[in-house]
Amino acid sequence: MKRPIFIYYQLDRFYQNHRRYATSFNIAQLSDPKEEANADIKDCKPEAYAAKGIPVVPCGLVAWSLFNDTYSFARRPRRAGGIGGVEALRVIKSGISWRSERERLFGKHVYPKNFQNGSLVGGGRLDPRKPLSEQEELMVWMRTAAMPRFRKLYGRVEADLDAGETVAVAVRNSYNSYSFEGGKAVVLSTAGPLGGRNAFLGRAYLVTGMACLVLALLLTLVCLFFPMTEEHLRLR
């Protein structure tokens, strides 16, 4: 596997597309510090206000359920005689979000406040010293998935992995997927300039485009060889 190697976490039976869940955030509050207290955050309930009516930033169930498992990786290169040392693989977690999210959706002057301080404990915590525009794990998580099985980018490794090497993964199992009978997995993958190696979507677009082109040519030929007459126009 050639660098960069992307690390994804996968969740099963997690319905981020549920309407009540997917709408449980406030976009104005995420981008503008002036809207922290003024924004209408009723859709964020029950994660809208902390004690004494102080608003939670970021509010809502999406941010509250932030994924918080952590992974570390090490590899054991294949050596002659079967003996080799263990080398830690550094996971880079910057640049995993979209630039539009960092520059527009999540504000550079909006900081987490009262997050995970309520009676209901959710997932991960946020660093209150860092603005939301730098909390890229939150950005990736809040891009809600359409299907109950989904993968989200955790980080990347800027190193090549050779055939025969063994990769050891240490998992800190913090995220409670047992309460909804869900499953979790770690996926290592590579991607080219056009994305990953799964060609299903590209093939589907090509087949659909070719079908549309053939249909357009067929209709053009029909119009050329069988033009509409005055009798047809009167029927309209």
XYZ file of C-alpha atoms in Angstrom, residues 23-161:
139
model
C -31.615 18.010 12.327
C -30.360 18.241 15.905
C -27.830 21.052 15.440
C -27.817 24.784 14.734
C -25.748 25.972 11.791
C -25.787 29.643 12.857
C -24.348 28.753 16.254
C -21.520 26.758 14.660
C -20.253 29.615 12.497
C -20.896 32.868 14.376
C -19.904 33.556 17.999
C -22.624 36.243 18.190
C -25.234 33.530 17.669
C -24.135 31.353 20.581
C -26.840 32.704 22.851
C -29.164 34.309 20.299
C -29.668 31.352 17.955
C -32.903 29.412 18.138
C -31.603 26.068 19.369
C -34.893 24.379 20.222
C -34.114 21.653 17.656
C -31.031 20.754 19.723
C -33.060 19.472 22.688
C -32.305 17.645 24.927
C -28.732 18.879 24.355
C -29.562 22.563 23.993
C -28.996 24.109 27.415
C -26.836 23.318 30.412
C -27.546 24.324 33.996
C -29.250 27.706 34.556
C -30.269 27.898 30.909
C -26.752 28.430 29.535
C -26.557 27.266 25.897
C -24.387 24.314 24.923
C -21.855 24.952 22.131
C -22.027 22.995 19.871
C -25.565 21.964 20.720
C -27.560 18.996 19.500
C -27.457 15.221 19.367
C -25.068 15.000 16.418
C -22.189 16.710 18.204
C -23.131 15.122 21.536
C -22.715 11.593 20.101
C -19.196 12.294 18.767
C -17.212 9.111 18.078
C -14.375 8.721 20.583
C -12.597 5.411 20.012
C -8.854 5.898 19.527
C -6.353 3.818 17.579
C -2.603 3.446 17.446
C -0.681 1.489 14.821
C 2.651 -0.267 14.610
C 4.225 -2.442 11.961
C 6.648 -5.306 12.027
C 8.612 -5.409 8.750
C 9.318 -8.756 7.194
C 13.003 -9.566 7.568
C 15.194 -12.461 6.553
C 14.931 -15.235 9.114
C 11.537 -13.965 10.329
C 12.994 -11.557 12.907
C 12.196 -7.859 12.765
C 11.656 -4.887 15.040
C 8.401 -3.029 15.705
C 8.005 0.485 14.282
C 5.219 2.835 15.384
C 3.171 4.419 12.610
C 2.310 8.076 13.118
C -1.338 8.900 12.451
C -1.908 12.403 11.049
C -5.343 13.755 11.979
C -5.117 17.176 10.330
C -6.582 17.833 6.902
C -9.243 15.130 7.249
C -12.154 17.572 6.914
C -13.323 19.606 3.932
C -11.824 23.052 3.428
C -15.311 24.556 3.116
C -16.111 23.229 6.585
C -12.981 24.713 8.133
C -13.361 28.090 6.435
C -17.128 28.625 6.408
C -19.301 26.222 8.354
C -17.313 26.059 11.601
C -16.296 29.427 13.020
C -12.746 30.437 13.859
C -13.952 32.316 16.932
C -16.496 29.800 18.212
C -15.238 27.712 21.140
C -16.899 24.724 22.843
C -18.832 25.699 25.953
C -20.680 23.475 28.445
C -20.139 20.544 26.095
C -20.798 17.101 27.677
C -21.516 18.768 31.018
C -25.146 17.669 31.260
C -26.724 14.728 33.032
C -26.620 12.619 29.856
C -23.108 11.584 28.867
C -22.600 11.224 25.144
C -19.479 10.403 23.166
C -16.217 12.277 22.847
C -15.203 15.581 24.384
C -13.857 18.700 22.699
C -10.888 20.859 23.621
C -12.378 24.147 24.934
C -9.139 25.956 24.040
C -9.489 25.237 20.314
C -12.060 26.889 18.033
C -14.501 24.682 16.169
C -12.658 25.408 12.923
C -9.742 23.334 14.273
C -11.795 20.438 15.664
C -11.674 18.328 12.532
C -12.888 15.111 14.145
C -16.113 16.933 14.985
C -16.455 18.187 11.399
C -16.087 14.687 9.978
C -18.588 13.250 12.459
C -21.206 15.951 11.868
C -21.273 15.200 8.141
C -24.120 12.756 8.726
C -24.228 9.497 6.790
C -27.108 8.351 4.596
C -26.928 4.646 5.450
C -26.841 2.760 8.786
C -23.419 1.320 7.867
C -20.882 4.039 7.183
C -17.204 4.880 7.314
C -15.663 8.142 8.421
C -12.084 9.283 8.060
C -10.040 8.976 11.252
C -6.605 9.992 9.926
C -3.867 9.043 7.508
C -0.435 7.455 7.601
C 2.316 8.942 5.436
C 4.293 5.723 5.022
C 4.362 2.845 2.554
C 3.393 -0.643 3.696
